[in-house]
Short mmCIF file of C-alpha atoms in Angstrom, two decimals:
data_model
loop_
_atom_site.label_atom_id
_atom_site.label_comp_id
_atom_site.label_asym_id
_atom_site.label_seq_id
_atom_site.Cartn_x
_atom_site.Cartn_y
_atom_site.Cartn_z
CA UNK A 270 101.22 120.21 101.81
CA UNK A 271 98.48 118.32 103.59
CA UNK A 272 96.19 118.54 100.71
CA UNK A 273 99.13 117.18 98.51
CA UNK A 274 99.46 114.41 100.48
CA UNK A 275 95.28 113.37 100.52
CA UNK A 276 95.91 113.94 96.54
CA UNK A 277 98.53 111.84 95.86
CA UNK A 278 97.03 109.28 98.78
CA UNK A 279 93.65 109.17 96.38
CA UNK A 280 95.61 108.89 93.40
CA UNK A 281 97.91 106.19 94.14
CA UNK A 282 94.52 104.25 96.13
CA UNK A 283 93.33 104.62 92.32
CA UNK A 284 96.26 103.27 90.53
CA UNK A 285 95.69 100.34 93.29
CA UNK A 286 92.35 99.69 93.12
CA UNK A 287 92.85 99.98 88.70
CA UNK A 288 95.34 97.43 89.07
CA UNK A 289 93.59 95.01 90.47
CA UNK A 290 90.45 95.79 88.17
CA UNK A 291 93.04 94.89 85.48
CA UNK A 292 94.74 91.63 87.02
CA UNK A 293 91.50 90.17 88.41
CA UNK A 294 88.60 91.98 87.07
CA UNK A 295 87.31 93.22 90.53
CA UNK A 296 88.13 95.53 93.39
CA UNK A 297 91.25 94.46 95.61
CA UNK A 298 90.65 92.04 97.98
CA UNK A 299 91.90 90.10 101.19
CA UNK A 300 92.20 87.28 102.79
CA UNK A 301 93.60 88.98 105.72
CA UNK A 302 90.63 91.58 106.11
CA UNK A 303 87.82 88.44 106.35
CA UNK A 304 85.62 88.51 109.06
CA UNK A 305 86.96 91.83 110.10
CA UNK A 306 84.29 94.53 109.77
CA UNK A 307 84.80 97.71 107.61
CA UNK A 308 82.79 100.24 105.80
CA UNK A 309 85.12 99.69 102.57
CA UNK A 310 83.90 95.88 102.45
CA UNK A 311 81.70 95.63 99.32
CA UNK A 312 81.27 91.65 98.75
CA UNK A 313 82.49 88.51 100.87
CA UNK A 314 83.88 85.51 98.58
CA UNK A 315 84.37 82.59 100.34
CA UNK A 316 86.92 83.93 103.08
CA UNK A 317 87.82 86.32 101.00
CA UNK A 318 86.93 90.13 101.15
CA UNK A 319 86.64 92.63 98.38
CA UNK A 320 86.97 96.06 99.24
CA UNK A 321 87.20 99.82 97.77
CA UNK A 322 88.30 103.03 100.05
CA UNK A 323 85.75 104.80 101.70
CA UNK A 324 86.11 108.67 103.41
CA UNK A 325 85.94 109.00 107.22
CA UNK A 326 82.93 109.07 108.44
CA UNK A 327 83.43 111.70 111.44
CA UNK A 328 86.42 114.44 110.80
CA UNK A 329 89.77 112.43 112.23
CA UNK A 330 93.18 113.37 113.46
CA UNK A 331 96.36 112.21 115.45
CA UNK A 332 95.64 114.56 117.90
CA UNK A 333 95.12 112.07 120.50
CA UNK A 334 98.78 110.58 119.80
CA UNK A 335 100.23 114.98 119.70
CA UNK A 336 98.46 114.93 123.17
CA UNK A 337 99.54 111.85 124.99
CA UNK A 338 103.08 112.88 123.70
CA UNK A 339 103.11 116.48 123.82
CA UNK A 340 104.37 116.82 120.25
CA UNK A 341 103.69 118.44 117.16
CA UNK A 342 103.13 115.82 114.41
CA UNK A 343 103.55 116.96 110.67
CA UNK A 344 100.68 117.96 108.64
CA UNK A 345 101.39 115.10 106.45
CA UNK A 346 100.99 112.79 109.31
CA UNK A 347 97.27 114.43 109.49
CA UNK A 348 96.73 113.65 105.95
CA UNK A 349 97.85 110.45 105.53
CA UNK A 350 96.10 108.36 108.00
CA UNK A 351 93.30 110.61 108.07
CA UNK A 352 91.81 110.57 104.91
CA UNK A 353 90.97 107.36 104.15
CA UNK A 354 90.03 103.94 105.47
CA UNK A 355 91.24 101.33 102.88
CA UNK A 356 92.80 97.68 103.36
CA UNK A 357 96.86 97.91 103.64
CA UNK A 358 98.26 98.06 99.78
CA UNK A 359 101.35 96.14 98.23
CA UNK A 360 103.71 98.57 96.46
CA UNK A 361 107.09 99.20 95.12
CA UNK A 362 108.91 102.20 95.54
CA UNK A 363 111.80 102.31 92.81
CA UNK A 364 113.59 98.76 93.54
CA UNK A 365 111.60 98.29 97.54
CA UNK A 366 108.76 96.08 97.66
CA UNK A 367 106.50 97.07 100.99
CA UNK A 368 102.84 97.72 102.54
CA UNK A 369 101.40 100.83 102.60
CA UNK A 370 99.60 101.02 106.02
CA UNK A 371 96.05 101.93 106.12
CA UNK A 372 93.55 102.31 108.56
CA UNK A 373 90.50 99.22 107.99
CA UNK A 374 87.47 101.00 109.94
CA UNK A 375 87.73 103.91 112.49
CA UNK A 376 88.21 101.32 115.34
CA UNK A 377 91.38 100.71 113.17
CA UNK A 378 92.42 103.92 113.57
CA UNK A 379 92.73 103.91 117.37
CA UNK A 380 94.78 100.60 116.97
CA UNK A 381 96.96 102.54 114.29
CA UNK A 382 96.87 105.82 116.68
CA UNK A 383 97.79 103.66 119.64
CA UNK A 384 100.52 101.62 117.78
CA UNK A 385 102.04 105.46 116.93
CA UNK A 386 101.99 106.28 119.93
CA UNK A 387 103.89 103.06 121.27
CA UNK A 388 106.12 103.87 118.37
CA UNK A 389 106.93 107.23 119.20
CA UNK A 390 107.29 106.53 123.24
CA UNK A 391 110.56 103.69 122.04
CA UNK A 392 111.95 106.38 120.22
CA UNK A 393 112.04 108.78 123.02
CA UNK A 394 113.43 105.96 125.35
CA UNK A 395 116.56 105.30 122.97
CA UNK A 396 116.81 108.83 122.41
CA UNK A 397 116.30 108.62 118.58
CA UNK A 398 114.51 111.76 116.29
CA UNK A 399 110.34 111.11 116.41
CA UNK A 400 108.70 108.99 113.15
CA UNK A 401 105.77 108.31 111.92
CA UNK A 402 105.47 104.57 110.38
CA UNK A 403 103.56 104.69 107.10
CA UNK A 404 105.14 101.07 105.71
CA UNK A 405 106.02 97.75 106.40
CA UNK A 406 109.10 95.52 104.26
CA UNK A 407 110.01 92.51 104.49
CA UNK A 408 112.43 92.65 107.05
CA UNK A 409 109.94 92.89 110.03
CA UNK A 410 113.13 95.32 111.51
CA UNK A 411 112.64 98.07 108.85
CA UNK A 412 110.08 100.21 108.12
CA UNK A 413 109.02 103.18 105.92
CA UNK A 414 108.62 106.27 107.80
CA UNK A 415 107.68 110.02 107.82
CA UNK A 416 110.64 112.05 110.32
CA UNK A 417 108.39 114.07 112.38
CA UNK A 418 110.97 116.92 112.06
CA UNK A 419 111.83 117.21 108.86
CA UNK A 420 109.25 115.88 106.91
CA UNK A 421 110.89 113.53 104.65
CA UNK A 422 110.59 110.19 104.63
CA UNK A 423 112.50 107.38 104.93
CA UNK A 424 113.69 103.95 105.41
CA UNK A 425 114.58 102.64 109.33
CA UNK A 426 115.91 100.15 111.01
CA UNK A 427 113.18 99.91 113.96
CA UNK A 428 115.28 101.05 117.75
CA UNK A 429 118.25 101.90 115.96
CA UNK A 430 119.65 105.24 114.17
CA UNK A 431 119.73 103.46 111.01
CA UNK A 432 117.90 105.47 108.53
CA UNK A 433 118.42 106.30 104.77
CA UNK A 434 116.04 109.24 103.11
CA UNK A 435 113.79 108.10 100.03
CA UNK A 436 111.59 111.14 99.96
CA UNK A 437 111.80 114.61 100.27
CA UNK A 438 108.42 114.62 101.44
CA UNK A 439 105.46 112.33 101.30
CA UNK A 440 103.67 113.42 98.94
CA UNK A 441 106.46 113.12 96.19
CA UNK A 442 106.64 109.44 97.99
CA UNK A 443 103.12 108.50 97.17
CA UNK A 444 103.41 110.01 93.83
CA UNK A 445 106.11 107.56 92.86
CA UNK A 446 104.72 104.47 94.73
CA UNK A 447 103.74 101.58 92.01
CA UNK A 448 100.93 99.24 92.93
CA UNK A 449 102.35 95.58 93.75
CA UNK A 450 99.21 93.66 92.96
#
């Protein structure tokens, strides 16, 4: 499943990065992401950056955030924020508009990992089932997640039990995402 995930991560990264090629007739870029280093930066307009996804450069994990926590997180998990380091990507998922969550640079990543594990400690608190944020909407209260125990994801109403499944898995999620450029 891991390796489905990486594949479909790639794929819809593609789509993204095509997208943009098409609308603009370069690379995505960010206004966001200026001034912030990152191997994916390729050229600096103004205070604007335009960037591609680039591989780890060292072999990465969550297994810092399964440690502090004592938990098992889903292969998926793994797959997902390990894979890549690209700038966070507009999308729509059937009628949802949101912002696939990436990791910038690998100092990223221990914000992201450290953010999880924040994440994860709230849940415990309140008592609700262990997720994995992998999206952001509109509503600064909801977010797209991956439920550590069952593997699906879905949509959440941050501190609350509120959830509704989109996914059975993530893969088939970022198989059906549609860049939002």
């Amino acid at each position: 499943m891991d390796n489905e995930v990486r594949l479909a991560l790639a794929a819809f990264t593609d789509r993204y990065c095509e997208a943009w090629r098409k609308k603009a007739g370069t690379g995505p870029q960010s206004e966001a992401l200026y001034g912030v280093p990152s191997p994916c930066i390729i050229t600096t307009r103004g205070e604007t950056v335009e960037w591609q996804p680039q591989p780890f450069s060292s072999f990465a994990t969550l297994e810092a955030v399964e440690r502090a926590l004592d938990i098992r997180l889903q292969p998926s998990a793994h797959a997902f924020y390990a894979s890549q380091l690209a700038g966070d990507m507009p999308a729509r998922f059937s009628d949802l508009s949101l912002t696939l969550l990436q990791a910038w640079s690998e100092d990223d990543f221990q914000r992201v990992q450290e953010n999880l594990i924040g994440h994860l400690v709230m849940q415990k608190r309140l008592k609700l089932s262990p997720t994995l944020f992998l999206a952001t909407l509109e509503d600064e209260m909801e977010v797209i997640s991956l439920c550590n125990l069952t593997g699906e994801v879905v949509r959440e109403r941050v501190g609350t039990k509120q959830k509704s499944v989109l996914s059975p898995d993530l893969a088939a999620f970022l198989q059906a995402l549609e860049p939002d450029v």
